[in-house]
Tab-separated table of C-alpha atoms and ligand atoms in Angstrom:
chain	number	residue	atom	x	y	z
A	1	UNK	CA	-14.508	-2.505	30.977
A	2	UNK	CA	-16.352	-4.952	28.949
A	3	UNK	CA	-15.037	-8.299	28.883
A	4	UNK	CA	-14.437	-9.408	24.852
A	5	UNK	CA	-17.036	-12.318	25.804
A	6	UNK	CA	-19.431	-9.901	26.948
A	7	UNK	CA	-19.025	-7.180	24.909
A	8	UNK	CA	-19.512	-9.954	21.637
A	9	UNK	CA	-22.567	-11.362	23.361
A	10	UNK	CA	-23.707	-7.871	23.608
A	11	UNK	CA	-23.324	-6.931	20.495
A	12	UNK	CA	-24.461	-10.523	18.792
A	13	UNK	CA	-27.814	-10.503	20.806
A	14	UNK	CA	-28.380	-6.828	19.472
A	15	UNK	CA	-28.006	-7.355	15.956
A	16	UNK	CA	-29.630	-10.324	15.490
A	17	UNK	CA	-32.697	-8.332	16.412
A	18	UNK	CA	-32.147	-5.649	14.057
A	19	UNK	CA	-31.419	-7.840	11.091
A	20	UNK	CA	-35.313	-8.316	11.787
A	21	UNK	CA	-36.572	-5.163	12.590
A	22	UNK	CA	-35.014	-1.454	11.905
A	23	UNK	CA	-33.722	-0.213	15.258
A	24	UNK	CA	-33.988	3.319	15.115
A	25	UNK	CA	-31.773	3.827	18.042
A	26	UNK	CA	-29.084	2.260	16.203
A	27	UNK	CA	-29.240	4.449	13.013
A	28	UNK	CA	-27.278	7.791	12.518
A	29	UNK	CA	-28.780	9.685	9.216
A	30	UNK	CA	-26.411	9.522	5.740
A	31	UNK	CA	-26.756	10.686	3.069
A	32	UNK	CA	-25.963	8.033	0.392
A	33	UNK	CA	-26.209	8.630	-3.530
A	34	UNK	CA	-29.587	7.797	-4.274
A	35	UNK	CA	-28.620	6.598	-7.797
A	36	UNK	CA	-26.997	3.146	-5.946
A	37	UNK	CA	-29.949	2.866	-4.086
A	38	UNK	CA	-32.483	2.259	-6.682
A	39	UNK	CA	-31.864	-1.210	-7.102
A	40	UNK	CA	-31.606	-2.349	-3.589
A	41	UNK	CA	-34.671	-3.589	-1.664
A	42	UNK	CA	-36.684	-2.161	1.176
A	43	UNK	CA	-35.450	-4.686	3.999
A	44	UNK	CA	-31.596	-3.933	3.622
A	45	UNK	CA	-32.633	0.090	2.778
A	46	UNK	CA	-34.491	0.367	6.497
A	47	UNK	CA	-31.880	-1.651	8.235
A	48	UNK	CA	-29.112	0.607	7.626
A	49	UNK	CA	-26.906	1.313	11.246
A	50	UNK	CA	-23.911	3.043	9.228
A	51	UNK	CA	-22.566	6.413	10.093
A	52	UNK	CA	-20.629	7.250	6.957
A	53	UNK	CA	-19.883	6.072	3.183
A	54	UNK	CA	-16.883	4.677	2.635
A	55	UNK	CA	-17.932	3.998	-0.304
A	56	UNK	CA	-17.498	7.532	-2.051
A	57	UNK	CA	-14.068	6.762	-1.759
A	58	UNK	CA	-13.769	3.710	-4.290
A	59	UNK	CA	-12.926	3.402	-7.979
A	60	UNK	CA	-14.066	1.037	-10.676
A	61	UNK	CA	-12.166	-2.193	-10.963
A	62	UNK	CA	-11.533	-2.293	-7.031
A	63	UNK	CA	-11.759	-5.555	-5.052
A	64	UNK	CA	-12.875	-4.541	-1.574
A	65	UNK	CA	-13.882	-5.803	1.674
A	66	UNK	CA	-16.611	-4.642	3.976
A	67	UNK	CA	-16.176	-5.125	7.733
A	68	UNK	CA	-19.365	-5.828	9.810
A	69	UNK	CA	-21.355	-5.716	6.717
A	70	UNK	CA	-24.426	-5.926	8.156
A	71	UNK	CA	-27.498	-6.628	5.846
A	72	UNK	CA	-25.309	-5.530	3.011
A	73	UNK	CA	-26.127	-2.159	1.844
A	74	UNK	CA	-22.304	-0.749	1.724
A	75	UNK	CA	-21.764	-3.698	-0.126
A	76	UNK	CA	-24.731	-3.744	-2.586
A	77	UNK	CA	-23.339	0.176	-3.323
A	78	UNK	CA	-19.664	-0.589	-3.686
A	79	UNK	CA	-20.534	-3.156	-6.056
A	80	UNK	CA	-22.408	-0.466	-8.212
A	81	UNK	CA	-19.159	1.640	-7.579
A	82	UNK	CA	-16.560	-1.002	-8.787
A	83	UNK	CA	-18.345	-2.454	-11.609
A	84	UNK	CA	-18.403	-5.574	-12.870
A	85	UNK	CA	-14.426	-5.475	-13.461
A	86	UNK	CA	-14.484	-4.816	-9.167
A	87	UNK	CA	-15.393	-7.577	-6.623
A	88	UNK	CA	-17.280	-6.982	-2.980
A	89	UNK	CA	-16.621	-9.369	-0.224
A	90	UNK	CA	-18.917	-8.501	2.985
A	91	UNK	CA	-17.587	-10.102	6.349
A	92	UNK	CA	-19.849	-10.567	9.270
A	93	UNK	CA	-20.114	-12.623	12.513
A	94	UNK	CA	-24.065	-12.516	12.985
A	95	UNK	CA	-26.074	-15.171	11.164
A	96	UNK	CA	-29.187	-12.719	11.176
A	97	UNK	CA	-27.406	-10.403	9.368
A	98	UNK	CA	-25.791	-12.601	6.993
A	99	UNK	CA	-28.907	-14.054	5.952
A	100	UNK	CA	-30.718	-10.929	5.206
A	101	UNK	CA	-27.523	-9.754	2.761
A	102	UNK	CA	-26.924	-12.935	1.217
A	103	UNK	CA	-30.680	-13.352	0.174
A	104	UNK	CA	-30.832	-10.226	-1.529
A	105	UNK	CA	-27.653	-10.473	-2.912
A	106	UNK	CA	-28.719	-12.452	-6.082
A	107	UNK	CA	-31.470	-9.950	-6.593
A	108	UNK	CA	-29.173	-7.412	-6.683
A	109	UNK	CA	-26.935	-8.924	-9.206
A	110	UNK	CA	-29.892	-9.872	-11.601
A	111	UNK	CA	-30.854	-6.049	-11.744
A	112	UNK	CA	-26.849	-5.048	-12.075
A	113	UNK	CA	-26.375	-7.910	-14.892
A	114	UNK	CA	-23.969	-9.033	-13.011
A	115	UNK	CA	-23.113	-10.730	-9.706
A	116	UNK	CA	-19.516	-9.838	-8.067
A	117	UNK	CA	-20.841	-9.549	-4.524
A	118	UNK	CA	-20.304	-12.327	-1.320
A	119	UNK	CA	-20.952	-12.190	2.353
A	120	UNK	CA	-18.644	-14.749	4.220
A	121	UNK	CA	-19.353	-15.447	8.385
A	122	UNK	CA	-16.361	-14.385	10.133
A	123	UNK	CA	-15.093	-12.098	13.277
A	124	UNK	CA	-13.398	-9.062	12.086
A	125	UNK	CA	-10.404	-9.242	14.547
A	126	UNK	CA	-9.541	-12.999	12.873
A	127	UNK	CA	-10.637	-12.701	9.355
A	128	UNK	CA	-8.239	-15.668	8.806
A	129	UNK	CA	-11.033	-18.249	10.471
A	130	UNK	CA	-13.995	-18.946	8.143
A	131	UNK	CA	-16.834	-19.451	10.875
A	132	UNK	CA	-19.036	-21.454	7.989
A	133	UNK	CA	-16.395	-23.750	6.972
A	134	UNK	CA	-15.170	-24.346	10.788
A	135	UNK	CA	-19.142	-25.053	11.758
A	136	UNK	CA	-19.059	-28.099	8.773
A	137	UNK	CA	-15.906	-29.290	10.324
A	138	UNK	CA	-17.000	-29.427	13.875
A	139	UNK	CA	-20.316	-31.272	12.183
A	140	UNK	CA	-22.487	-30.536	15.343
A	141	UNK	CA	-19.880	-32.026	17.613
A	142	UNK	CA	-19.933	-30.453	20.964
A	143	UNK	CA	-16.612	-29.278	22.615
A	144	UNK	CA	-16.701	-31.202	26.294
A	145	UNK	CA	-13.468	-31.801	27.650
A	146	UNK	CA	-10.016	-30.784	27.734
A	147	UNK	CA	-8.884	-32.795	24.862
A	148	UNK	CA	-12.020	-31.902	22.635
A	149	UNK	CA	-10.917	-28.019	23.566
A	150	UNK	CA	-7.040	-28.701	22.460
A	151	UNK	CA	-8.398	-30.208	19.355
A	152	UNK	CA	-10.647	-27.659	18.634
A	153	UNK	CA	-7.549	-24.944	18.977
A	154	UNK	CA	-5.185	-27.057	16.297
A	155	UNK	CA	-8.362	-27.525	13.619
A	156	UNK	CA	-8.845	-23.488	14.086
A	157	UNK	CA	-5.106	-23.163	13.352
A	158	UNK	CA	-5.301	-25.843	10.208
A	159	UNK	CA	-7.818	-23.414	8.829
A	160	UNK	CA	-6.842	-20.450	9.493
A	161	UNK	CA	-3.848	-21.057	7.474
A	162	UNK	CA	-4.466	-23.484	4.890
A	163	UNK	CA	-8.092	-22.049	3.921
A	164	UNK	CA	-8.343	-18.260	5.699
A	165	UNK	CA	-11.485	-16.554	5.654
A	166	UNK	CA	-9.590	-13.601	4.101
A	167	UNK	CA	-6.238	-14.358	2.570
A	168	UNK	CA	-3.139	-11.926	3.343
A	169	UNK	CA	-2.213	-9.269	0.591
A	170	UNK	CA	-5.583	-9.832	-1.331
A	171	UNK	CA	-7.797	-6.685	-0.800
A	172	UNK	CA	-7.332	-3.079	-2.703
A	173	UNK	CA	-9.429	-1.269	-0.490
A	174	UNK	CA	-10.760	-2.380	3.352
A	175	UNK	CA	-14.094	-0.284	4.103
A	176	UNK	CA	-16.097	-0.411	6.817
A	177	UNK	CA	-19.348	1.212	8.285
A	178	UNK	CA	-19.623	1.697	12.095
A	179	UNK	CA	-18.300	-1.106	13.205
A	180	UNK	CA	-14.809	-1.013	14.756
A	181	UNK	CA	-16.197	0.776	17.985
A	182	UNK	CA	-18.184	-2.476	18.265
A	183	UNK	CA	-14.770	-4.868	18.523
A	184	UNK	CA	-13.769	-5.399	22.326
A	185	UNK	CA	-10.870	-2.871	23.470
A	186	UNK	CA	-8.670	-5.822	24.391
A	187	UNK	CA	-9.380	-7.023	20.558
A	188	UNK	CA	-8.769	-3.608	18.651
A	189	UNK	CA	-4.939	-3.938	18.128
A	190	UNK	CA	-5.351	-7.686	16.356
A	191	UNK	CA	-8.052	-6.104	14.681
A	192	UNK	CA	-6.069	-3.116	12.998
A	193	UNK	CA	-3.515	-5.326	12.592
A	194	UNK	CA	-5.699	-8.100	10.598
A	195	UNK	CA	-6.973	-4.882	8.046
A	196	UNK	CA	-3.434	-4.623	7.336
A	197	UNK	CA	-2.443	-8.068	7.177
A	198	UNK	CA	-5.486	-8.646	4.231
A	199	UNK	CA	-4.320	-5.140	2.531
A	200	UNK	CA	-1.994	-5.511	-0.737
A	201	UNK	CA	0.777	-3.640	-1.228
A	202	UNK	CA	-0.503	-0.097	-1.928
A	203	UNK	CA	-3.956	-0.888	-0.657
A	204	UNK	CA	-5.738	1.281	1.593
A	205	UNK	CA	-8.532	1.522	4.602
A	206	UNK	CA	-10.970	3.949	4.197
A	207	UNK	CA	-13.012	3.370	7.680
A	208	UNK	CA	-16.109	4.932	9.112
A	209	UNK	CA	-16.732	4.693	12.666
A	210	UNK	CA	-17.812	6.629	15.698
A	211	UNK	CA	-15.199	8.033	17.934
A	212	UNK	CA	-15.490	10.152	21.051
A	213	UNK	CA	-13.817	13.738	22.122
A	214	UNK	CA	-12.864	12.333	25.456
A	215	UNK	CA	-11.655	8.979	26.719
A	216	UNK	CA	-15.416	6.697	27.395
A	217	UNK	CA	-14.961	5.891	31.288
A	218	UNK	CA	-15.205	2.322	32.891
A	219	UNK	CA	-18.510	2.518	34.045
A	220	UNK	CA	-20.235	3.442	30.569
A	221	UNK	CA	-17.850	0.315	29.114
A	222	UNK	CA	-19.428	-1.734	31.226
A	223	UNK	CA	-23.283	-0.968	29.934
A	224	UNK	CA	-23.742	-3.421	27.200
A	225	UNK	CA	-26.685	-1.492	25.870
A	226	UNK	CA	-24.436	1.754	25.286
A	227	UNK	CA	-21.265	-0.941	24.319
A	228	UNK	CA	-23.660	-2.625	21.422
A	229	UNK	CA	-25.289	1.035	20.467
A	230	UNK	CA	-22.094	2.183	19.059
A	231	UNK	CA	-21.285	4.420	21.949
A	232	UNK	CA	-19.121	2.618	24.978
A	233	UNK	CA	-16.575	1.107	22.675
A	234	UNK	CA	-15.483	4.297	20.133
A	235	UNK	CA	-11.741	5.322	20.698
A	236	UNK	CA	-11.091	8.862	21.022
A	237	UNK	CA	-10.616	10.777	17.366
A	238	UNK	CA	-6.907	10.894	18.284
A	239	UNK	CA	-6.974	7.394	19.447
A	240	UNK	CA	-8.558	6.439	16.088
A	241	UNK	CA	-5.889	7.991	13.961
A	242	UNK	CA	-2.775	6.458	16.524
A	243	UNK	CA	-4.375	3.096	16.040
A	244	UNK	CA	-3.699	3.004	12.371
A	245	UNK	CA	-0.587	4.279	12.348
A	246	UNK	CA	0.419	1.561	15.500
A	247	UNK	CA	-0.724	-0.837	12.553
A	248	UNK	CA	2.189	0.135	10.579
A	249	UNK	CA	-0.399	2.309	8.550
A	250	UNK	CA	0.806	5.806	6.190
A	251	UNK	CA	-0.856	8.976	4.684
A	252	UNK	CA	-3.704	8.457	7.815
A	253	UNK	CA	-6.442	11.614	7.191
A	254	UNK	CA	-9.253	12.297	8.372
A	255	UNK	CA	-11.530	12.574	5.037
A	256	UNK	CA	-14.877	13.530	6.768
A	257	UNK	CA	-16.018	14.641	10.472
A	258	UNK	CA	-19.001	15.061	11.488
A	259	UNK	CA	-19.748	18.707	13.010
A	260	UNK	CA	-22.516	18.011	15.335
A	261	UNK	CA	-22.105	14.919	17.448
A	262	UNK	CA	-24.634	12.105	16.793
A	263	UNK	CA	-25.038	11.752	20.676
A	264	UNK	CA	-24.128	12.933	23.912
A	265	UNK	CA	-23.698	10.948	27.168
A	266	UNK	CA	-22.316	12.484	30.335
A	267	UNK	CA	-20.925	15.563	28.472
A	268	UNK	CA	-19.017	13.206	26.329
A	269	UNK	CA	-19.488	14.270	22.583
A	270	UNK	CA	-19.477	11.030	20.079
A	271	UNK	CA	-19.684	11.856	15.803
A	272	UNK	CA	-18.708	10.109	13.051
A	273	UNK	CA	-14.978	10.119	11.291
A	274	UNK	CA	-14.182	8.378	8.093
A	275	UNK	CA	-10.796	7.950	8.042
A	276	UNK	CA	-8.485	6.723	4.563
A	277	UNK	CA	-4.707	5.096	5.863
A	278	UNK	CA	-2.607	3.615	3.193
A	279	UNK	CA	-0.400	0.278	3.584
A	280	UNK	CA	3.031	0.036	1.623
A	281	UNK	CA	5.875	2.184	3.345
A	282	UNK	CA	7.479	-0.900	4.549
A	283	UNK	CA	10.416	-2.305	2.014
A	284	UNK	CA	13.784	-1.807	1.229
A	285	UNK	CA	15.431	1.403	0.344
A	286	UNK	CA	17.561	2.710	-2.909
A	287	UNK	CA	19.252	5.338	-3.803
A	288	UNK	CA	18.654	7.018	-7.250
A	289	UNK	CA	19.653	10.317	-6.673
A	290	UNK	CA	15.957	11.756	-6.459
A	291	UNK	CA	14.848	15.004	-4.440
A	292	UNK	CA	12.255	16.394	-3.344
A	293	UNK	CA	11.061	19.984	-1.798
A	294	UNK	CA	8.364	20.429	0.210
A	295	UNK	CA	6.089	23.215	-0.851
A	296	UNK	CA	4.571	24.647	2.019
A	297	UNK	CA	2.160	25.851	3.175
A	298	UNK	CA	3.661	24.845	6.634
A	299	UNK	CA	7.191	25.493	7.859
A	300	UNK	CA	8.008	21.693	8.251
A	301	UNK	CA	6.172	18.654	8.135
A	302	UNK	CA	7.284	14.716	9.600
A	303	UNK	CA	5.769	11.715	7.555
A	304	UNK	CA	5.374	8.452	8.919
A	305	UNK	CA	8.934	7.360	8.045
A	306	UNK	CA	10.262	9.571	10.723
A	307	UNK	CA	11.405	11.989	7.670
A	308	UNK	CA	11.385	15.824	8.500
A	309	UNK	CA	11.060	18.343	5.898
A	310	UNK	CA	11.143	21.990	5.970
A	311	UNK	CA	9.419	24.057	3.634
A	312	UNK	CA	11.560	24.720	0.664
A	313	UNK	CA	14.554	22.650	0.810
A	314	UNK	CA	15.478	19.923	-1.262
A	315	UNK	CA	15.816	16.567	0.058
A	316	UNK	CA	17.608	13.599	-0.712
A	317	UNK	CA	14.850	10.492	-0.694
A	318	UNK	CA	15.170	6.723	-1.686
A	319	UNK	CA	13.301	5.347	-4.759
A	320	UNK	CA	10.343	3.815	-2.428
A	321	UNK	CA	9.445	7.893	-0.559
A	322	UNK	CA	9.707	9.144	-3.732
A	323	UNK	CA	6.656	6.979	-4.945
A	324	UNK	CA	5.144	7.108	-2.688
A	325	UNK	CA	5.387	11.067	-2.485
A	326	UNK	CA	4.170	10.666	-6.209
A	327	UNK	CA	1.187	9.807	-5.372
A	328	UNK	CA	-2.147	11.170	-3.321
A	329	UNK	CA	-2.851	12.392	-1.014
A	330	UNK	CA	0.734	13.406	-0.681
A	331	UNK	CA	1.556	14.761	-4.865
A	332	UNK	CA	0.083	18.230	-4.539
A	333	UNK	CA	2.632	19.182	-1.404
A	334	UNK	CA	5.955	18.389	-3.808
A	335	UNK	CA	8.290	19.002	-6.348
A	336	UNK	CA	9.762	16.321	-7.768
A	337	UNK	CA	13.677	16.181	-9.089
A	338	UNK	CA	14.554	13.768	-11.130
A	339	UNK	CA	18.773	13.393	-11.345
A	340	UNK	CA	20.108	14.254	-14.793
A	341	UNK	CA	21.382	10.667	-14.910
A	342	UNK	CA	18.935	7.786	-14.239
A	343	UNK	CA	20.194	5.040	-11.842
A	344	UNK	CA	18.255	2.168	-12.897
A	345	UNK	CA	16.826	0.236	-9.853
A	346	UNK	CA	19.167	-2.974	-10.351
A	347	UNK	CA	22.116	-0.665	-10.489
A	348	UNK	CA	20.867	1.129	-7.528
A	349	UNK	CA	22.886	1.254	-3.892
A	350	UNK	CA	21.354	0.605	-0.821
A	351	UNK	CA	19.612	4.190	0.762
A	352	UNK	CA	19.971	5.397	5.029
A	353	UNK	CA	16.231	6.220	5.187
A	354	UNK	CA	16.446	6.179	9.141
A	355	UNK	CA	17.896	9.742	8.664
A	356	UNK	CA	16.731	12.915	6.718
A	357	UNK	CA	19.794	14.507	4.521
A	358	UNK	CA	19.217	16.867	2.406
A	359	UNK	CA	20.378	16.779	-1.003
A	360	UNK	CA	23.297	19.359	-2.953
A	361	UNK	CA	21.854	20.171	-6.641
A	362	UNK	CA	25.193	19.005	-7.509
A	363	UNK	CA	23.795	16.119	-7.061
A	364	UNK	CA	21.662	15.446	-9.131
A	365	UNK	CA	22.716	17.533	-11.982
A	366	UNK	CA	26.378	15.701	-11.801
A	367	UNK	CA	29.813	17.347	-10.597
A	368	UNK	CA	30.940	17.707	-14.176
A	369	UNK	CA	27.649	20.054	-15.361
A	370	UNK	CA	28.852	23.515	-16.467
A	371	UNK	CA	26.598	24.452	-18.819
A	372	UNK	CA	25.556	27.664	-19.135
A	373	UNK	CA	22.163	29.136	-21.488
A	374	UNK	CA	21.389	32.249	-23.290
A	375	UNK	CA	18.389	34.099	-21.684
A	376	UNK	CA	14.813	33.369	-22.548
A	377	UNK	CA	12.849	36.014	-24.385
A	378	UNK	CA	10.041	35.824	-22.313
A	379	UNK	CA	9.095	39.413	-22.704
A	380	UNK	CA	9.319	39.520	-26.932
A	381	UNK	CA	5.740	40.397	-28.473
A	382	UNK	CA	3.553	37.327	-28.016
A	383	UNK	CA	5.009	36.554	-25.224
A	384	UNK	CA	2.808	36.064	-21.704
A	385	UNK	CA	4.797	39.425	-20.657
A	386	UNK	CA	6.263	38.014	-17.630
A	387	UNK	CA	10.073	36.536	-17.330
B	401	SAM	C1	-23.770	-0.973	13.511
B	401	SAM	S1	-23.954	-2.387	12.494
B	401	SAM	C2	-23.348	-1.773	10.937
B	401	SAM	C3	-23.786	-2.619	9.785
B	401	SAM	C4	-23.417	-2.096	8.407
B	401	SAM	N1	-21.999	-1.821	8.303
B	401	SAM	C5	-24.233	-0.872	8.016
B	401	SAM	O1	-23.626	0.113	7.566
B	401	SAM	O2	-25.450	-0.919	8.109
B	401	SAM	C6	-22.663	-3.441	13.081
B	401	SAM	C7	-22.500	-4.766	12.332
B	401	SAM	O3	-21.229	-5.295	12.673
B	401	SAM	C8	-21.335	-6.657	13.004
B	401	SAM	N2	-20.252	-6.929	13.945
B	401	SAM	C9	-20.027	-6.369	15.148
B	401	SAM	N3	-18.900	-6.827	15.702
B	401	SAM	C10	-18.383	-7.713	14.828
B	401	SAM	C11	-17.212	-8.537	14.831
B	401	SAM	N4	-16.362	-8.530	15.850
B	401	SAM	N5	-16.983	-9.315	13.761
B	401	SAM	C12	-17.856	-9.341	12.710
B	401	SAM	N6	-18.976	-8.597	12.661
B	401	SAM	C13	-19.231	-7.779	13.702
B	401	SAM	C14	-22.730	-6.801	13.586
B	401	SAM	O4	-23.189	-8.119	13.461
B	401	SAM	C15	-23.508	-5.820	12.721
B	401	SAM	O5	-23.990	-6.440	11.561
């Protein structure tokens, strides 16, 4: 396996190159909407080494972050995407890189009218430490003992918390292009964990990468050309998927998968996923007497909460599932009861979540309701005919 120096140094070398000239090993073909492209210039156009776009998935008003950002091209398009309401912040460790996006990045705002796009130098497994800012502190100082090393460790700390990089609960949507593959193994679990840590509330990840159909063996981890060319370091596309939801991630689905693998090495097949996971099912629990039935078209499904519903069966669910259920990508698989009487939410009593109950209609229409209605003339003339 790579070591996380190596595997960095691997990758740094590589990409400094081909902020300078388009590697064509590097690049996997995508189509992008041409309208967003228009307006961005040749040299970040030709050195494009994405596999997906993330950045279909976005809305106007968004404020999103771009992981490994490259010379800026996902970035330059989700700022098109988000309008000037939205904001784009691009993180990446290589200086090459960063240079090429951040001079172009005032040309692209001057064609937009508007400017709501930054590139800030960071490593995407700590996007608490602002590289830049930590460079003018050290000053040019070199680190050459023990004490200097010690010193170095508490000022990293300092900044980390009192000026991150990326500050916690601050990002609507976390998008990245090919990129994740590229973080050392021993690094991916900080590195999941950091997207969630910069996520608000509701926020989600809608990643690109390329992932492999079988588990990438030692001895193609340890080839730093295959490591850096987006090969040696992909997860498995199960391994993908666990990874977010080991993050504490919800709703995970796979949006788009590449048929055809981009390459093949040693029978091992490696495409392209882009993958959405939502943050937010974390929170306390209350009950307001709400149900919900699961439509089908399977005979039971589990969400990420641990709860298990069977098709057609009405469920009893605190106020936090059921808004979450409200919403995509989860909405079109539910009906929704609402009790006859509201319990408003400071009135509300604490809700069991850990276990699935399901819910008597008694319930939620009250022990007392005994009403009873006349038939509905469905079938009288101008009626749809059908009862
Ligand atoms: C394959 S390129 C993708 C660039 C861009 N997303 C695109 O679509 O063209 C990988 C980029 O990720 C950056 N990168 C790799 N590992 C990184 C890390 N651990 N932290 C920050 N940037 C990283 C590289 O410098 C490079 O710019």
């Amino acid at each position: 396996m790579q070591t996380q120096t190596h595997a960095e140094a691997a990758v740094k070398d590589r990409y400094s190159q081909a902020a300078r000239a388009a590697e064509a090993a590097l690049c996997c073909p995508v189509d992008y909407d041409p309208r967003y492209l228009q307006v961005i210039p040749p040299e970040v156009l030709e050195t494009d080494y994405g596999c997906g776009d993330p950045s279909r998935h976005l809305r106007p008003g968004e404020t999103v972050l771009d992981l490994g950002s490259g010379t800026g091209k996902i970035c330059f398009i989700a700022a098109q995407v988000v309008g000037p309401e939205g904001k784009v912040i691009g993180v990446d460790m290589t200086p090459d890189m960063l240079d090429v996006a951040r001079r172009n990045a005032p040309v692209i705002g001057e064609r937009l009218g508007y400017h709501n796009v930054e590139f800030r130098r960071g490593r995407i497994q700590d996007l608490a430490l602002d590289l830049d800012r930590l460079d003018r502190e050290l000053g040019g100082r070199p680190v050459a003992s023990a004490e200097d090393f010690l010193r170095l460790e508490s000022l990293t700390a300092e900044l980390s918390a009192r000026e991150p990089l990326i500050a916690g609960d601050s990002v609507d949507v976390v998008v990245s292009n090919c990129v994740l593959n590229l973080v050392a193994n021993g690094e991916k679990r900080r590195l999941f964990a950091e997207i969630y840590r910069v996520l608000r509330r509701g926020g989600r990840a809608v990643i690109s990468d390329i992932v492999s159909d079988e588990a990438v063996p030692e001895h193609l981890q340890r080839d730093p050309e295959l490591w850096s060319g987006c090969i040696s370091g992909a997860l498995t596309e199960d391994g993908f998927l666990q990874a977010f939801e080991a993050a504490g991630f919800h709703g995970i689905r796979i949006l788009e998968r590449q048929q055809e693998p981009w390459r093949t090495v040693e029978g091992i097949e490696f495409r392209s996923l882009t993958v959405e996971a939502l943050k937010g099912k974390e929170g306390p629990c209350w009950e307001r007497n709400q149900a919900v039935v699961y439509r089908g078209p399977f005979k039971e499904v589990l969400d990420d909460d641990g709860h298990l519903l069977e098709r057609g069966k009405r469920y009893a669910v605190c106020d936090k599932t059921y808004g979450i259920f409200r919403q995509q990508p989860y909405r079109p698989f539910f009906d929704f009861i609402e009790p006859r009487e509201e319990i408003p939410l400071q009135a509300a009593q604490p809700f069991d979540c850990s276990r699935t109950a399901l819910r008597h209609p008694r319930e939620t229409k009250g022990m007392d309701y005994d009403v009873t209605t006349e038939a509905v003339p469905c079938c009288e003339p101008g009626g749809n005919g059908s009862c």
